[in-house]
mmCIF file of C-alpha atoms in Angstrom:
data_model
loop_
_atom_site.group_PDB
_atom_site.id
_atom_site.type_symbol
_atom_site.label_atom_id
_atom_site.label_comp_id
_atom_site.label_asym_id
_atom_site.label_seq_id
_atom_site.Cartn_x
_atom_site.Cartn_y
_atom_site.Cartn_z
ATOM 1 C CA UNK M 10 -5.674 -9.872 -4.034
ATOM 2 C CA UNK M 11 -8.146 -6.708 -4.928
ATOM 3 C CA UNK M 12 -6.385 -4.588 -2.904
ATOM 4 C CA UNK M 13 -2.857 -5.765 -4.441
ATOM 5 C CA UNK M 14 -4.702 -4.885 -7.986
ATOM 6 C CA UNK M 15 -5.908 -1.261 -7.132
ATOM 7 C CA UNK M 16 -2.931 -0.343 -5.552
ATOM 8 C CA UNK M 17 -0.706 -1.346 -8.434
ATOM 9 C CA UNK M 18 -3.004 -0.086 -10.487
ATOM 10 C CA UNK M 19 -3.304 3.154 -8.758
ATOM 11 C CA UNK M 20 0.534 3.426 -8.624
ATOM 12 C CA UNK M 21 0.538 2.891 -12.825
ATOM 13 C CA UNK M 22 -1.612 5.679 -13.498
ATOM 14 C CA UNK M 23 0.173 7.411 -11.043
ATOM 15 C CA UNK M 24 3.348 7.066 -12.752
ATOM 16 C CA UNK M 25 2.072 7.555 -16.478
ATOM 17 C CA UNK M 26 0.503 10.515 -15.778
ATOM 18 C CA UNK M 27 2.944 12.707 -13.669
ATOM 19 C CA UNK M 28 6.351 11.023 -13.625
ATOM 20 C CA UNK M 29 6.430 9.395 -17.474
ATOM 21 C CA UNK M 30 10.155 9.209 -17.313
ATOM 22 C CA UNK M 31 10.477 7.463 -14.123
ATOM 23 C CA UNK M 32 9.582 3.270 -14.698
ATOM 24 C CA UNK M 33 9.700 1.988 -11.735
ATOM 25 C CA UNK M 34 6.048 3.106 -11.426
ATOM 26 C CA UNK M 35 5.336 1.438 -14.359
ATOM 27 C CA UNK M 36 7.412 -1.854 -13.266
ATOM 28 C CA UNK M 37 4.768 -1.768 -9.914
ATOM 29 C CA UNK M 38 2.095 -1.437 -11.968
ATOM 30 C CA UNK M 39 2.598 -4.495 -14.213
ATOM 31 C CA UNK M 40 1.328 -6.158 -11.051
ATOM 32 C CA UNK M 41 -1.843 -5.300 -11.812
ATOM 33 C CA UNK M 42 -3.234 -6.085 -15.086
ATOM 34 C CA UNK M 43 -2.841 -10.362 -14.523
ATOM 35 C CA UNK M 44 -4.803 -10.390 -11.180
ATOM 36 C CA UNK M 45 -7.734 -8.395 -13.243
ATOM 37 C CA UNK M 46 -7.576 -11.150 -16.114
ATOM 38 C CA UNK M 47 -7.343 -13.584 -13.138
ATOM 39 C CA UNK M 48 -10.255 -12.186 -11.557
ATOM 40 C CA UNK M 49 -12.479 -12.180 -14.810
ATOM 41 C CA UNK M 50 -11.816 -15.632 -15.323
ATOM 42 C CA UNK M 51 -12.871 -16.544 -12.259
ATOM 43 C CA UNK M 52 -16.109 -14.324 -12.264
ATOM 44 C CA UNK M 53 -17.114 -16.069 -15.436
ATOM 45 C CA UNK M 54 -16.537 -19.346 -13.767
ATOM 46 C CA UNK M 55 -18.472 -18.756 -10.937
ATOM 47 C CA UNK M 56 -20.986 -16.105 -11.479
ATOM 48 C CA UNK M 57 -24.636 -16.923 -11.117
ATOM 49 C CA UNK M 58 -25.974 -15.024 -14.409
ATOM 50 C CA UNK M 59 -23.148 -14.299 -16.967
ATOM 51 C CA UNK M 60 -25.810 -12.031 -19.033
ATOM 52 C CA UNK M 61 -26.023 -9.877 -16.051
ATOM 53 C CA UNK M 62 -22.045 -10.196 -15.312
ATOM 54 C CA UNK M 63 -21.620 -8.942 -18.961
ATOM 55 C CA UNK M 64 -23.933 -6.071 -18.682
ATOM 56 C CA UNK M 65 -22.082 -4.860 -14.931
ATOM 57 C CA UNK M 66 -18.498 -4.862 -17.274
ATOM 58 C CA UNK M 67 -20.508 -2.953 -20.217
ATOM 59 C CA UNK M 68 -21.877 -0.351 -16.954
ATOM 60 C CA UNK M 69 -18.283 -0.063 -15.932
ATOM 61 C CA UNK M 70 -16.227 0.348 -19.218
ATOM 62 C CA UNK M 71 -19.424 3.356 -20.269
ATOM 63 C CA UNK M 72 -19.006 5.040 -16.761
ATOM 64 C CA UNK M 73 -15.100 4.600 -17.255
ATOM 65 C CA UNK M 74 -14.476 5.804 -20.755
ATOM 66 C CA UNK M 75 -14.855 9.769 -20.053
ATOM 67 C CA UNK M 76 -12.357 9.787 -16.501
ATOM 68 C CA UNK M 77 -10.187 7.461 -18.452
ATOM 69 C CA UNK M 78 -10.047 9.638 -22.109
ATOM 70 C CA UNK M 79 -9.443 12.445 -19.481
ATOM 71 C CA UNK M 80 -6.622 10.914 -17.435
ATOM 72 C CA UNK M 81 -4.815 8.386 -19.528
ATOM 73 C CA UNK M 82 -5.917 8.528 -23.657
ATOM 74 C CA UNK M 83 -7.730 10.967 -25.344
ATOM 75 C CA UNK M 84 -8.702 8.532 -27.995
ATOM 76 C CA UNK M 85 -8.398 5.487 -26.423
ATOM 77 C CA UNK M 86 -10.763 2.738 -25.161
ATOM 78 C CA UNK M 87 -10.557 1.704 -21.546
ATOM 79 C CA UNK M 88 -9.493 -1.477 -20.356
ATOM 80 C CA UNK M 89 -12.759 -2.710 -19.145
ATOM 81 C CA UNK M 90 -13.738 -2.862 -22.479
ATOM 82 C CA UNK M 91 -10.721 -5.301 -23.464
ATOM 83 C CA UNK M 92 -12.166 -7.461 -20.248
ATOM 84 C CA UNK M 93 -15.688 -7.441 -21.559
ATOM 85 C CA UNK M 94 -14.640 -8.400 -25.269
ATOM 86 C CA UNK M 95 -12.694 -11.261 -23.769
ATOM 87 C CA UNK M 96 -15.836 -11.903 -21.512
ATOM 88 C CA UNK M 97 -17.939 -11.861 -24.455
ATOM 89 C CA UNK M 98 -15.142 -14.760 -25.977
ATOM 90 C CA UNK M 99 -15.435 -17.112 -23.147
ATOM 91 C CA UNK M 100 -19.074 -17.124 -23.086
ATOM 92 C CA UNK M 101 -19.230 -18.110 -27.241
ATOM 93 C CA UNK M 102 -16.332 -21.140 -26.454
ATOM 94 C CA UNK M 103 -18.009 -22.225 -23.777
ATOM 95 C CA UNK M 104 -21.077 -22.722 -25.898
ATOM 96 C CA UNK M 105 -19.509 -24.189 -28.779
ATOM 97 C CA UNK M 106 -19.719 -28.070 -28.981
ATOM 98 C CA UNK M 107 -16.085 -29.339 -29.532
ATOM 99 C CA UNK M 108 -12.654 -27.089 -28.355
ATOM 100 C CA UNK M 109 -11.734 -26.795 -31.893
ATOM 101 C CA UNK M 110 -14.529 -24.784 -33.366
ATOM 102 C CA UNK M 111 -13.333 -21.696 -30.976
ATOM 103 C CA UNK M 112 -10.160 -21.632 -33.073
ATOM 104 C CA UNK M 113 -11.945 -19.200 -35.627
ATOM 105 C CA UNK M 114 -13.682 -17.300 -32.754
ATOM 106 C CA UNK M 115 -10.011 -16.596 -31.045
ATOM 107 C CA UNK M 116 -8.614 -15.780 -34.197
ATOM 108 C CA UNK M 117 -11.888 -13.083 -35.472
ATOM 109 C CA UNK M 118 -11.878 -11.501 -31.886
ATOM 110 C CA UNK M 119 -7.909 -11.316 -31.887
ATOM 111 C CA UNK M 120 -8.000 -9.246 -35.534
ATOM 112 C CA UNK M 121 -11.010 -7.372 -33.882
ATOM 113 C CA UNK M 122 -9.122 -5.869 -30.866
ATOM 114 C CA UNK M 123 -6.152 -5.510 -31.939
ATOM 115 C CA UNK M 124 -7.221 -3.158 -34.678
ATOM 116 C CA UNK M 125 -9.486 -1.104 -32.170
ATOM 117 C CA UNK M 126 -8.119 1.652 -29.414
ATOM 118 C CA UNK M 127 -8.667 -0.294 -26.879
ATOM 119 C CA UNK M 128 -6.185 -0.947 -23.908
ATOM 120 C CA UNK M 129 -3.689 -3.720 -24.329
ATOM 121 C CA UNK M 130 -5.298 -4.567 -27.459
ATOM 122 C CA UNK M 131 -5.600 -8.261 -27.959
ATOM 123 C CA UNK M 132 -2.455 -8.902 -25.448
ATOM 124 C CA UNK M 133 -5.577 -8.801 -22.934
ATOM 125 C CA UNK M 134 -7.989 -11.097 -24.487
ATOM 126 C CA UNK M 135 -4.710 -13.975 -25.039
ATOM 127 C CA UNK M 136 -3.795 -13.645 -20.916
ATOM 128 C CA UNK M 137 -7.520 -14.524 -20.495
ATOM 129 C CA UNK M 138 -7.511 -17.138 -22.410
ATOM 130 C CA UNK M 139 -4.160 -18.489 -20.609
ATOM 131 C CA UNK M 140 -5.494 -18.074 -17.209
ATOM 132 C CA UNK M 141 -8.771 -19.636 -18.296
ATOM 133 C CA UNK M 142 -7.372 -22.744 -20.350
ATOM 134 C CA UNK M 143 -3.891 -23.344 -18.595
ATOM 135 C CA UNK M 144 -2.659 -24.686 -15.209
ATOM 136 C CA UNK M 145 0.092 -24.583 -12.946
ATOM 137 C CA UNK M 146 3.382 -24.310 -14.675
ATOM 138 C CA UNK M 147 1.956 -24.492 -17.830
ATOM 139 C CA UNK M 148 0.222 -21.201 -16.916
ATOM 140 C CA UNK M 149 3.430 -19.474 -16.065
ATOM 141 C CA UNK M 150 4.954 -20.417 -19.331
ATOM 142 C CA UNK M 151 2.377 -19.089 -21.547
ATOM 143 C CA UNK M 152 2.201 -16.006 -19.765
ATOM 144 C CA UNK M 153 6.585 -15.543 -20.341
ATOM 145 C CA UNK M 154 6.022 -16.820 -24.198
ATOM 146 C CA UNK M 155 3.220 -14.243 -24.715
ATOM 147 C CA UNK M 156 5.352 -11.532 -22.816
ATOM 148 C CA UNK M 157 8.218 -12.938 -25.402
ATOM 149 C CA UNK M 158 6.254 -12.892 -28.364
ATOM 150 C CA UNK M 159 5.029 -8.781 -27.551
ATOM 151 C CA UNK M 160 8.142 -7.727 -26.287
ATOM 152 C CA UNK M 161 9.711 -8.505 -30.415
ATOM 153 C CA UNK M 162 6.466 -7.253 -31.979
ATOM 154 C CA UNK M 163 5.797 -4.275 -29.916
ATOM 155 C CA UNK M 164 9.090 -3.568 -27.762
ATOM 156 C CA UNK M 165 6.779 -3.826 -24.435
ATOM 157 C CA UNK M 166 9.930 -4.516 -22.288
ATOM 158 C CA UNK M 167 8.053 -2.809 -19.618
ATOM 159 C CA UNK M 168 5.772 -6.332 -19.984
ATOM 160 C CA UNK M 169 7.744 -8.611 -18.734
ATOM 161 C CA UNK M 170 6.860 -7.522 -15.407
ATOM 162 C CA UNK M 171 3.441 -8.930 -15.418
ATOM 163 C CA UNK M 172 4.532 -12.090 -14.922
ATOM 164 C CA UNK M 173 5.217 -12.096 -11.111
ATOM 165 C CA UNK M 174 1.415 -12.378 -10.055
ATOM 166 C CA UNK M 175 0.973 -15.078 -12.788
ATOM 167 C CA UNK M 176 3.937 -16.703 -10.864
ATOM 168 C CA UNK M 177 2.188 -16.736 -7.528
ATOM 169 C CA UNK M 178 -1.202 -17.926 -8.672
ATOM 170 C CA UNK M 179 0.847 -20.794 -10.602
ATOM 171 C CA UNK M 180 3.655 -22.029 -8.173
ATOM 172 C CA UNK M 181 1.790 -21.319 -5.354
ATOM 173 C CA UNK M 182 -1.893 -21.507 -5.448
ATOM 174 C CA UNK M 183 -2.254 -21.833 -1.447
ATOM 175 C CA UNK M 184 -1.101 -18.861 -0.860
ATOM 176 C CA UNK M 185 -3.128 -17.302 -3.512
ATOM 177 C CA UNK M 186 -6.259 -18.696 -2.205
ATOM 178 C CA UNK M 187 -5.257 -17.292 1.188
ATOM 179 C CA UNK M 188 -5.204 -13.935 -0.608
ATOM 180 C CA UNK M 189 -8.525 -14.083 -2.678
ATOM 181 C CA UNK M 190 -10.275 -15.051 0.566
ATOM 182 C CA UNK M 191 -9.774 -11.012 2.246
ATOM 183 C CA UNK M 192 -12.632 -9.568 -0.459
ATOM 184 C CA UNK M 193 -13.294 -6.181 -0.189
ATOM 185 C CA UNK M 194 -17.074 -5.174 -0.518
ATOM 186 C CA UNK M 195 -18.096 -5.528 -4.191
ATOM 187 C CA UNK M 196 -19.013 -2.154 -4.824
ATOM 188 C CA UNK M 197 -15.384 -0.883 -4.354
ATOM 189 C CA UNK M 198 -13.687 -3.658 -6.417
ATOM 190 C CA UNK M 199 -16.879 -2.867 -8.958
ATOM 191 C CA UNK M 200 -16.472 1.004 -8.280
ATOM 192 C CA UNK M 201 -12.669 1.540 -7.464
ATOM 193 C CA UNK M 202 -11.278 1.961 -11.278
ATOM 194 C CA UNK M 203 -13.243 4.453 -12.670
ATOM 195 C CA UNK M 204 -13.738 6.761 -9.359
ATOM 196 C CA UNK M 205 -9.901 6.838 -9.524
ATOM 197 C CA UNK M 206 -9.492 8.057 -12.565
ATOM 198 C CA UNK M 207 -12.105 10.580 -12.185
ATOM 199 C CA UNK M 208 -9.918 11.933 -9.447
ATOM 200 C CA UNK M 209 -6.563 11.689 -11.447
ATOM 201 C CA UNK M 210 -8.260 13.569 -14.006
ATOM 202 C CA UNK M 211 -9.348 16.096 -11.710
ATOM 203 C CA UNK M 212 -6.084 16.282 -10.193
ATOM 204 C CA UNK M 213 -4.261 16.569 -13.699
ATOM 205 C CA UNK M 214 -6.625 19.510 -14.973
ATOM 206 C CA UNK M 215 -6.916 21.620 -11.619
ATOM 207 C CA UNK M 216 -3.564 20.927 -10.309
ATOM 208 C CA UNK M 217 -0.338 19.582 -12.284
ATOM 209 C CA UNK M 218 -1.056 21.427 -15.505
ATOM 210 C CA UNK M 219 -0.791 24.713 -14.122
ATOM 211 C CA UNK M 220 2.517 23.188 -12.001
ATOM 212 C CA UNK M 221 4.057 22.249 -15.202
ATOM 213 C CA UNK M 222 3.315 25.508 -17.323
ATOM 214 C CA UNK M 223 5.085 27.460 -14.675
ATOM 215 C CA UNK M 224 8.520 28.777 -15.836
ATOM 216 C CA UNK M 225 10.353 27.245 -12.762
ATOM 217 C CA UNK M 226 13.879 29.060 -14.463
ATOM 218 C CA UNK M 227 12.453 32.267 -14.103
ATOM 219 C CA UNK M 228 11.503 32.290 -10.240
ATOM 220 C CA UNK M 229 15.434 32.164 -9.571
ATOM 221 C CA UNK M 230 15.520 35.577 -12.155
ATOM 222 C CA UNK M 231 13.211 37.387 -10.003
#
């Protein structure tokens, strides 16, 4: 499962970056974004100390922010930080005395990020409350109406995508569980998305903007 997340991932940024006009990177890459909403559910679930599992995702999104205004949005906030605000969500309704009184908290924190930079906006925080609240098929239908209802507002075609891992982990949970149990040591999974975007950004200010400034039509002049 965390390696099927960085490498989509890694084939996304991949794809954004140096081949914008070519999708099927992008396509891949929807892959990615469930299993990490997945994957934060699950951490708040079963993590020993949810202060200290909110202050690793604060670390990360900080250490992140520079590689990933670099690489992918100059005035952007990275995703981790749309995890950590969802994070911060689950911990208040899990608190709160009766389902019903987390209505207002959904709809404050849903105005909130969807009016700052940050990546997939509140799209992120609504697939984290799906995989945290729903089950089964019910979890696969959410995930299509929420694609639905973005793909009118916001023309993310691109979207629709991101519904094959939701798929698996609804239809099939046995084979999911099979996939969760191969863990890579924590520090990569911890590590793995701001490191690559340091090197993307590396790679895109050394290497591919002095590819794309050369006049290619004048080489066959010479």
């Amino acid at each position: 499962m965390q390696i099927i997340a960085m490498l989509t991932m890694l084939i996304d940024h991949i794809g954004y970056m140096f081949f914008p006009g070519e999708l099927a990177w992008r396509y891949v890459g929807r892959i990615a974004f469930p299993i990490y909403c997945y994957a934060l559910v699950q951490g708040h679930i079963h993590t020993s100390s949810r202060p200290r599992y909110l202050r690793r995702l604060l670390w990360i999104a900080l250490i992140t922010q520079i590689p990933y205004n670099l690489a992918l949005d100059p005035g952007g906030w990275n995703v981790v930080f749309t995890l950590l605000l969802s994070a911060i969500v689950l911990a208040i309704l899990d608190k709160l005395p009766n389902p019903w009184f987390g209505a207002p908290v959904v709809i404050v924190a849903f105005l909130i990020m969807d009016r700052l930079p940050l990546d997939y906006n509140a799209y992120g925080l609504l697939l984290v409350l799906i995989f945290r609240y729903a089950r089964s098929y019910w979890l696969i239908l959410a995930h299509f109406v929420l694609n639905g209802i973005f793909l009118l507002y916001y023309g993310w075609f691109v979207q629709l995508f991101s519904i094959v891992p939701t798929i698996l982990i609804g239809a099939a949970p046995g084979f999911w569980k099979l996939l969760e149990k191969r863990r890579l040591p924590r520090w990569i999974w911890w590590s793995f998305y701001p490191v690559h975007l340091a090197v993307l950004a590396v790679v895109k200010i050394l290497f591919f903007q002095e590819w794309v400034s050369i006049d290619w039509r004048s080489l066959f002049l010479l």
